[in-house]
Amino acid sequence: MLSDLAPQPADALLALIKLHRDDPRADKIDLGVGVYRTGQGDTPVFSAIKAAEARLVETQDSKAYLGPEGDMGFVRGLMPYIFGADDPTRGGRIDGMQAPGGTGAVRLAVALAKKAGVGRVWMGTPSWPNHAQIYADLDIEMKPFAHATKNGRADMDALRVAVGLAERGDAMLLHGCCHNPTGIDYAPAEWDEIAALVADKGLLPLLDLAYQGLGEGMEADAFGVRRVLDAVPEAIVAYSCDKNFGLYRDRVGAAYVMVDDAALLPAVMSNGYALARANWSMPPDHGAAAVRIVLEDADLTAQWLDELGTMRARMAKVRARLAEAGRIGAIDMAALGSQHGLFSMLPLSGEQIAALRADYGIYMAGSGRINIAGLTTGNIDAFIAALRAVAG
Ligand code: LMR
């Protein structure tokens, strides 16, 4: 039976990691998978996390199982940042559980939605390719609509049409901030409208918040999620700490559920625990425990927020420099200046992307997505020059 299985292509995005690693050119540029890099091109462990890990090693006296919900100190410690410090549980209507990274959280969110009867998920495209892979794997139908217009704005008309076509009981996946791959986020007034539309239509929002703090700040980046939660009775939030705590390979995430009636929350969460048990049983502990230690300690929290601020400021600088490049052929580089997060998309053809890789050692996703943080003062001019040569 196993020998009948057709070979599957490697995940295109993850394959870039290896392609770039194997390229011997010293001046190669990695704009592929979404990891933050410093101005020196490194992805160091946050010093707040290093300190928390040292404390964890020192004080942890057991590695016995915690249960499918994971480290609830971690899960609850994040809630004021996501849902607001005033009433993070919204009157006891929100609870969460740990998940293996953002992917685990999205998978849990979609599986829980399916278990609750959702058959279709509406989603602006392009999106993170793994969203569609997760829907396919869970056998849930995806209904795509355009996320962005040609001139680089959120395509609200397409979203309005999608909501018009959707049926009560469908879900809609929304990126909370730092849209992956376009960098094009909704403005506050657009979130107001989306929240009202989704609530009126009775759609279940699946909010994917994987980059909180990498856009405009921890509070500003939660605006959309909070606005939607204000408007609807129920929602699921998939959260990732992979980027904003730099814990990528440790797989640190959480899934949160908001219900209409607090009394029903334990029953809903019990379905989440059952799904976790059948998928991964329990999430990996180490990274989440380190985040909990950071969040429990005011000094470490301040240090973490400071490090996050440094990352944000560096990406803003890179975006400003890219925006100065103006127009390069069909590419309006100025638009990159107002986009958010690690990613932006360049309207490049497959041939142009291949030429950038073959002739200049520049690695980017096949969609034309670039990781802004892969650019440094040392390589940004070479990148712009290569773009001019290939696409200008
Ligand atoms: C990305 O989009 O590059 C990241 O979210 C990494 C991943 O898991 O795909």
XYZ file of C-alpha atoms and ligand atoms in Angstrom:
401
model
C 0.000 0.000 0.000
C 2.683 2.456 0.955
C 4.532 1.966 -2.301
C 1.424 3.231 -4.150
C 1.742 6.665 -2.567
C 2.571 9.352 -5.128
C 5.613 11.467 -4.274
C 4.726 14.904 -2.898
C 6.674 18.044 -3.713
C 8.580 19.558 -0.800
C 6.780 22.555 0.712
C 7.901 25.313 -1.646
C 8.558 27.838 1.110
C 10.458 25.477 3.395
C 12.449 24.154 0.412
C 13.913 27.650 0.015
C 15.738 27.291 3.343
C 17.809 24.433 1.936
C 18.271 25.970 -1.525
C 19.665 29.123 0.045
C 21.859 27.171 2.484
C 23.379 25.182 -0.385
C 24.171 28.262 -2.514
C 27.945 28.897 -2.165
C 27.790 32.577 -3.171
C 28.953 34.831 -0.321
C 26.662 37.701 -1.349
C 23.450 35.618 -1.589
C 20.331 37.204 -0.059
C 17.669 35.191 1.779
C 14.230 36.815 1.484
C 12.404 33.482 1.807
C 10.906 31.975 4.935
C 9.554 34.380 7.543
C 12.176 34.763 10.221
C 13.336 38.093 11.594
C 16.959 39.035 10.969
C 19.086 41.739 12.549
C 21.035 44.300 10.539
C 23.859 41.722 10.576
C 21.596 39.088 9.062
C 21.307 36.948 12.220
C 18.250 35.551 13.990
C 19.439 35.594 17.611
C 17.535 34.269 20.607
C 15.870 37.212 22.436
C 17.909 38.077 25.517
C 14.678 38.088 27.571
C 14.080 34.511 26.414
C 17.690 33.505 27.156
C 17.291 34.802 30.717
C 13.931 33.038 31.081
C 15.389 29.790 29.758
C 18.254 29.978 32.262
C 15.717 30.467 35.046
C 13.629 27.596 33.682
C 16.576 25.179 33.690
C 17.428 26.291 37.220
C 13.947 25.955 38.700
C 12.128 23.267 36.718
C 11.831 20.242 38.969
C 9.787 17.941 36.748
C 8.981 17.251 33.151
C 5.884 15.205 33.932
C 2.934 15.705 31.567
C 0.868 18.875 31.859
C -2.178 17.822 29.827
C -3.566 18.703 26.396
C -4.112 22.350 27.371
C -0.380 22.855 27.947
C 0.989 25.576 30.223
C -2.028 27.606 31.283
C 0.173 30.260 32.902
C 1.541 30.907 29.407
C -1.919 30.812 27.797
C -3.449 33.236 30.317
C -0.342 35.436 30.474
C -0.774 36.364 26.822
C -4.453 37.205 27.109
C -4.151 40.851 28.273
C -1.927 41.534 25.252
C -4.329 39.936 22.809
C -7.727 40.825 24.242
C -6.930 43.966 26.239
C -5.792 44.410 29.837
C -9.218 45.650 31.037
C -11.155 42.415 30.681
C -9.016 39.801 28.919
C -11.611 37.046 29.317
C -14.539 39.259 28.232
C -16.557 38.325 31.286
C -15.344 34.730 31.353
C -16.291 34.121 27.706
C -12.709 33.535 26.426
C -10.306 30.762 27.288
C -7.436 29.166 25.439
C -5.016 26.301 25.204
C -1.433 25.948 24.106
C -0.724 24.654 20.592
C 2.441 23.645 18.724
C 3.249 26.934 17.005
C 0.992 29.068 14.856
C 0.405 26.145 12.521
C -0.846 23.970 15.386
C -3.099 26.812 16.525
C -4.578 27.321 13.042
C -5.067 23.598 12.626
C -6.841 23.381 15.974
C -8.991 26.414 15.133
C -10.088 24.981 11.779
C -10.647 21.485 13.208
C -12.753 22.918 16.035
C -14.763 25.007 13.572
C -15.353 21.899 11.491
C -16.427 19.935 14.548
C -18.903 22.732 15.296
C -20.438 22.328 11.845
C -18.501 24.787 9.668
C -18.175 23.442 6.121
C -16.620 26.428 4.334
C -13.952 28.965 5.176
C -13.845 32.286 3.315
C -10.408 33.796 3.026
C -8.742 36.666 1.196
C -6.038 35.405 -1.150
C -3.152 35.300 -1.567
C -2.686 34.039 1.950
C -0.129 32.005 3.833
C 0.009 28.826 1.692
C -0.351 26.582 4.726
C -3.882 27.901 5.358
C -5.150 26.217 2.188
C -3.111 23.077 2.951
C -4.727 22.806 6.380
C -8.259 23.222 4.921
C -7.495 20.543 2.322
C -6.089 18.178 4.919
C -9.168 18.650 7.108
C -11.459 18.339 4.082
C -13.063 21.731 4.569
C -13.962 23.871 1.571
C -12.084 27.107 0.966
C -13.916 30.055 -0.616
C -11.317 32.574 -1.807
C -11.756 36.269 -2.514
C -9.172 38.902 -3.449
C -7.369 40.299 -0.422
C -5.804 43.275 -2.160
C -6.436 45.539 -5.118
C -3.884 46.120 -7.864
C -2.929 49.450 -6.322
C -1.952 47.837 -3.046
C -4.969 48.469 -0.835
C -7.166 45.987 1.000
C -9.895 44.983 -1.467
C -12.961 45.852 0.598
C -15.274 45.430 -2.402
C -14.176 41.820 -2.808
C -14.672 41.227 0.900
C -18.174 42.756 0.790
C -19.105 40.535 -2.144
C -17.705 37.474 -0.318
C -19.733 38.214 2.800
C -22.786 38.693 0.577
C -22.282 35.242 -0.940
C -21.405 33.542 2.342
C -23.999 31.679 4.328
C -24.707 31.885 8.021
C -22.511 29.285 9.702
C -19.590 29.667 7.296
C -16.281 30.788 8.767
C -14.048 33.640 7.604
C -10.319 33.616 8.229
C -8.782 37.029 8.833
C -5.134 37.933 9.451
C -5.032 40.014 12.636
C -2.052 42.079 11.491
C 1.030 41.967 9.246
C -0.795 40.196 6.432
C 1.172 37.241 5.084
C 2.174 37.520 2.223
C 1.099 41.030 1.158
C 1.833 43.220 4.211
C -1.464 44.968 3.402
C -3.482 45.302 6.614
C -6.966 46.667 7.163
C -7.221 50.238 8.436
C -9.218 50.761 11.668
C -12.314 51.959 9.764
C -12.107 48.856 7.572
C -11.960 46.619 10.642
C -15.095 48.400 11.944
C -16.892 47.534 8.739
C -15.585 43.935 8.634
C -16.653 43.363 12.225
C -20.181 44.584 11.440
C -20.427 42.586 8.195
C -19.223 39.341 9.771
C -21.536 39.805 12.764
C -24.588 40.634 10.609
C -24.037 37.622 8.409
C -23.473 35.234 11.330
C -20.030 34.099 10.167
C -17.578 32.482 12.575
C -14.362 34.552 12.550
C -11.087 32.631 12.613
C -8.517 35.264 13.513
C -4.899 34.394 12.788
C -2.570 36.568 14.868
C 0.959 35.384 14.127
C 2.904 38.659 14.103
C 1.599 40.754 17.002
C 4.104 43.499 17.760
C 5.871 43.327 14.396
C 3.493 45.805 12.741
C 2.738 49.013 14.638
C 3.024 47.745 18.221
C 1.470 45.181 20.558
C -1.654 47.266 21.204
C -2.184 48.597 17.668
C -1.673 45.140 16.169
C -4.508 43.739 18.309
C -6.998 46.371 17.122
C -8.663 44.247 14.448
C -8.987 41.140 16.607
C -10.531 43.140 19.441
C -12.890 45.001 17.099
C -14.202 41.766 15.616
C -14.600 40.197 19.071
C -16.587 43.267 20.167
C -19.091 42.640 17.390
C -19.592 38.874 17.290
C -20.883 36.300 19.790
C -18.275 33.614 18.981
C -14.795 33.486 17.472
C -11.561 31.505 17.471
C -8.128 33.138 17.614
C -4.968 31.322 16.500
C -1.874 32.883 18.053
C 1.821 32.401 17.395
C 4.810 33.360 19.543
C 7.214 32.053 16.928
C 7.978 35.542 15.615
C 7.292 37.981 18.454
C 9.315 35.910 20.941
C 11.686 34.533 18.285
C 10.888 30.938 19.255
C 10.369 29.551 15.742
C 11.701 26.007 16.105
C 10.392 25.602 19.646
C 6.819 25.784 18.246
C 4.980 28.097 20.617
C 1.381 29.040 19.951
C -2.097 29.089 21.444
C -5.696 28.816 20.327
C -8.373 30.907 22.051
C -12.106 30.485 21.875
C -14.734 33.120 22.627
C -18.283 31.913 23.232
C -21.535 33.760 23.738
C -22.359 32.280 27.126
C -19.525 31.774 29.635
C -21.309 28.704 31.045
C -20.715 26.890 27.736
C -16.980 27.551 27.600
C -15.814 24.378 29.431
C -17.747 22.170 26.988
C -16.259 23.988 23.980
C -12.733 23.805 25.400
C -13.189 20.090 26.094
C -13.569 19.646 22.323
C -10.288 21.490 21.828
C -8.587 19.177 24.334
C -9.998 16.110 22.567
C -8.683 17.361 19.206
C -5.273 18.061 20.706
C -5.146 14.622 22.296
C -5.808 12.943 18.962
C -3.312 15.132 17.093
C -0.282 15.803 19.314
C -1.591 14.850 22.752
C 0.265 17.705 24.432
C 2.181 20.668 23.084
C 5.963 20.972 23.592
C 6.600 22.721 26.883
C 9.943 24.482 26.802
C 9.286 27.591 24.700
C 5.891 28.301 26.227
C 7.351 27.966 29.732
C 10.037 30.508 28.777
C 7.352 32.922 27.522
C 5.411 32.464 30.764
C 8.523 33.330 32.782
C 9.016 36.482 30.676
C 5.386 37.527 31.150
C 5.462 36.871 34.908
C 8.467 39.143 35.431
C 8.118 42.904 34.890
C 11.802 43.395 34.059
C 11.904 40.551 31.542
C 8.627 41.778 30.022
C 10.117 45.249 29.566
C 13.241 43.727 28.033
C 11.158 41.616 25.614
C 9.017 44.600 24.557
C 12.174 46.618 24.030
C 13.685 43.928 21.804
C 10.429 43.709 19.859
C 10.501 47.499 19.440
C 14.023 47.300 18.027
C 12.875 44.733 15.463
C 9.923 46.904 14.473
C 12.085 49.991 14.107
C 14.580 48.141 11.921
C 11.871 46.860 9.612
C 10.374 50.356 9.339
C 13.805 51.631 8.254
C 14.150 48.911 5.624
C 10.650 49.671 4.350
C 11.452 53.398 4.144
C 14.603 52.669 2.159
C 12.702 50.355 -0.231
C 9.970 52.968 -0.658
C 12.596 55.529 -1.724
C 13.341 53.338 -4.742
C 10.065 54.592 -6.255
C 8.950 52.806 -9.374
C 10.891 49.837 -10.751
C 9.124 48.740 -13.951
C 5.667 47.567 -12.852
C 6.629 47.593 -9.167
C 5.531 50.495 -7.011
C 8.156 50.285 -4.295
C 6.619 53.292 -2.513
C 3.690 51.069 -1.469
C 6.039 48.939 0.646
C 6.552 51.912 2.959
C 2.991 51.780 4.280
C 2.717 48.002 4.529
C 3.270 46.096 7.767
C 5.269 43.226 9.152
C 7.828 40.878 7.697
C 6.344 40.574 4.227
C 5.477 42.401 1.034
C 4.721 41.099 -2.419
C 6.432 42.211 -5.581
C 4.547 41.694 -8.852
C 7.331 39.643 -10.464
C 6.915 36.884 -13.028
C 8.204 33.363 -12.440
C 11.034 34.071 -14.900
C 12.040 37.230 -13.054
C 12.045 35.408 -9.707
C 14.140 32.626 -11.245
C 16.564 35.169 -12.748
C 16.968 36.927 -9.401
C 17.909 33.586 -7.868
C 20.162 32.316 -10.676
C 21.948 35.567 -11.535
C 21.986 37.442 -8.212
C 21.586 34.779 -5.476
C 18.351 36.409 -4.276
C 15.922 33.902 -2.771
C 12.209 34.743 -2.437
C 8.945 32.792 -2.445
C 7.533 31.832 -5.838
C 4.637 34.230 -5.214
C 7.018 37.214 -5.266
C 6.811 37.542 -1.475
C 9.900 39.004 0.129
C 10.901 38.885 3.781
C 11.721 42.522 4.536
C 13.943 41.479 7.446
C 16.298 39.681 5.063
C 17.473 43.086 3.852
C 20.278 44.940 5.629
C 22.310 48.064 5.007
C 24.892 45.675 3.570
C 22.668 44.144 0.875
C 19.702 46.448 0.242
C 21.382 48.481 -2.491
C 22.432 45.303 -4.298
C 18.849 44.040 -4.011
C 17.382 47.220 -5.499
C 19.974 47.215 -8.278
C 19.142 43.574 -9.100
C 15.423 44.401 -9.184
C 16.117 47.277 -11.577
C 18.183 44.971 -13.785
C 15.578 42.200 -13.874
C 12.269 44.090 -13.684
C 13.060 47.750 -14.426
C 6.294 32.056 6.666
O 5.221 32.296 6.107
O 7.397 32.203 6.109
C 6.299 31.585 8.082
O 5.026 31.653 8.626
C 6.926 30.276 8.248
C 6.031 29.144 7.862
O 5.799 28.274 8.713
O 5.563 29.110 6.722
